[in-house]
Amino acid sequence: QDHVCSLPKVPFRGAPCSDAAGSQVPYATIMKQVNSSLSGLLWDEVQKAPFYEYKDSVGQFHQVWFDDPHSISLKAAYVKSRGLRGIGMWNGNSLDYSREAVAEQQTEAMWQALTP
């Protein structure tokens, strides 16, 4: 089925499927890989999150879900509209803090998205 990636059920602290079934990918890697992926950038309207799909060197199918400035800004706006006290990122250290111009723009956009 298109755009369906099955993860094995790897329970962790009572959750039926956890990040123990996958692995974390740095944002810099995602930004470099998304445009050359099989699918290009896709958007899930239910999760309000981007993802893409690719096959590795041995032909194994992978699906990468992530947040970008658009998805984070939607979440931040939701928090604000509900009068909640704040929002945070799961792993801000996955951003690219190199001094490359593109990396600086991407990182700045991610942090700005947290403030609706």
Coordinates of C-alpha atoms in Angstrom, one line a residue:
Q1 CA 0.0 0.0 0.0
D2 CA 1.4 3.4 -0.9
H3 CA 2.9 5.5 1.9
V4 CA 2.5 2.7 4.5
C5 CA 5.6 1.7 6.4
S6 CA 5.1 -1.0 8.9
L7 CA 7.1 -0.8 12.1
P8 CA 7.6 -3.8 14.3
K9 CA 5.8 -3.5 17.6
V10 CA 8.6 -2.8 20.1
P11 CA 7.0 -2.1 23.4
F12 CA 8.7 0.5 25.6
R13 CA 7.2 1.6 28.9
G14 CA 3.7 0.4 27.9
A15 CA 3.6 2.1 24.5
P16 CA 2.8 -0.4 21.7
C17 CA 5.2 1.1 19.2
S18 CA 8.1 3.3 20.1
D19 CA 11.3 4.9 18.8
A20 CA 13.0 1.6 19.8
A21 CA 11.6 0.4 16.4
G22 CA 13.3 3.1 14.4
S23 CA 16.2 5.5 14.7
Q24 CA 16.7 9.2 15.0
V25 CA 18.1 11.1 11.9
P26 CA 19.7 14.5 12.3
Y27 CA 17.7 17.4 10.7
A28 CA 20.7 18.2 8.5
T29 CA 20.6 14.7 7.0
I30 CA 16.9 14.9 6.4
M31 CA 17.2 18.3 4.6
K32 CA 19.9 16.8 2.3
Q33 CA 18.1 13.6 1.7
V34 CA 14.5 14.7 1.2
N35 CA 14.9 16.2 -2.3
S36 CA 16.6 13.1 -3.7
S37 CA 14.2 10.7 -2.0
L38 CA 11.8 8.4 -3.9
S39 CA 8.8 10.4 -2.9
G40 CA 10.0 13.9 -2.4
L41 CA 8.4 15.8 0.5
L42 CA 5.0 14.4 1.5
W43 CA 2.5 15.9 4.0
D44 CA 0.3 13.9 6.4
E45 CA -2.9 16.0 7.0
V46 CA -3.8 14.0 10.2
Q47 CA -0.4 14.3 11.9
K48 CA 0.2 17.8 10.4
A49 CA 3.8 16.6 9.7
P50 CA 6.1 16.1 6.7
F51 CA 7.7 12.8 5.7
Y52 CA 9.5 11.2 2.8
E53 CA 10.4 7.7 1.6
Y54 CA 13.5 6.2 0.3
K55 CA 15.3 2.9 -0.4
D56 CA 18.7 2.3 1.0
S57 CA 21.7 0.7 -0.8
V58 CA 20.3 -2.8 -0.3
G59 CA 16.8 -1.9 -1.4
Q60 CA 15.2 -1.7 2.0
F61 CA 12.2 0.7 2.1
H62 CA 12.4 3.5 4.8
Q63 CA 10.0 6.3 5.8
V64 CA 11.3 9.3 7.6
W65 CA 8.9 11.5 9.6
F66 CA 10.1 14.8 11.0
D67 CA 9.0 18.3 12.0
D68 CA 9.9 21.4 9.9
P69 CA 9.1 25.1 10.5
H70 CA 5.6 24.7 9.1
S71 CA 4.6 21.7 11.3
I72 CA 6.1 23.2 14.4
S73 CA 4.4 26.5 13.8
L74 CA 1.0 24.7 13.6
K75 CA 1.7 22.9 16.9
A76 CA 2.8 26.2 18.5
A77 CA -0.3 27.9 17.3
Y78 CA -2.4 25.1 18.7
V79 CA -0.7 25.5 22.1
K80 CA -1.3 29.2 22.1
S81 CA -4.9 29.0 21.0
R82 CA -5.7 26.6 23.8
G83 CA -3.9 28.8 26.4
L84 CA -1.4 26.1 27.2
R85 CA 1.8 27.1 29.0
G86 CA 4.4 26.3 26.4
I87 CA 5.9 24.0 23.8
G88 CA 9.3 22.4 23.3
M89 CA 11.2 20.4 20.8
W90 CA 12.1 16.8 21.4
N91 CA 15.7 17.1 20.3
G92 CA 16.9 20.6 19.4
N93 CA 20.5 19.3 19.2
S94 CA 19.6 17.5 16.0
L95 CA 19.6 20.8 14.1
D96 CA 22.6 21.8 12.1
Y97 CA 24.6 24.4 14.0
S98 CA 27.4 24.6 11.4
R99 CA 28.2 28.0 10.0
E100 CA 26.9 27.1 6.5
A101 CA 24.4 29.7 5.3
V102 CA 21.7 27.2 4.4
A103 CA 22.1 25.4 7.8
E104 CA 21.9 28.8 9.7
Q105 CA 18.6 29.6 7.8
Q106 CA 17.1 26.2 8.5
T107 CA 18.0 26.3 12.2
E108 CA 16.8 29.9 12.7
A109 CA 13.5 29.0 11.0
M110 CA 13.0 26.0 13.3
W111 CA 13.5 28.1 16.4
Q112 CA 11.3 30.9 15.2
A113 CA 8.5 28.4 14.5
L114 CA 8.2 27.8 18.2
T115 CA 6.9 31.3 18.8
P116 CA 3.5 31.8 17.1

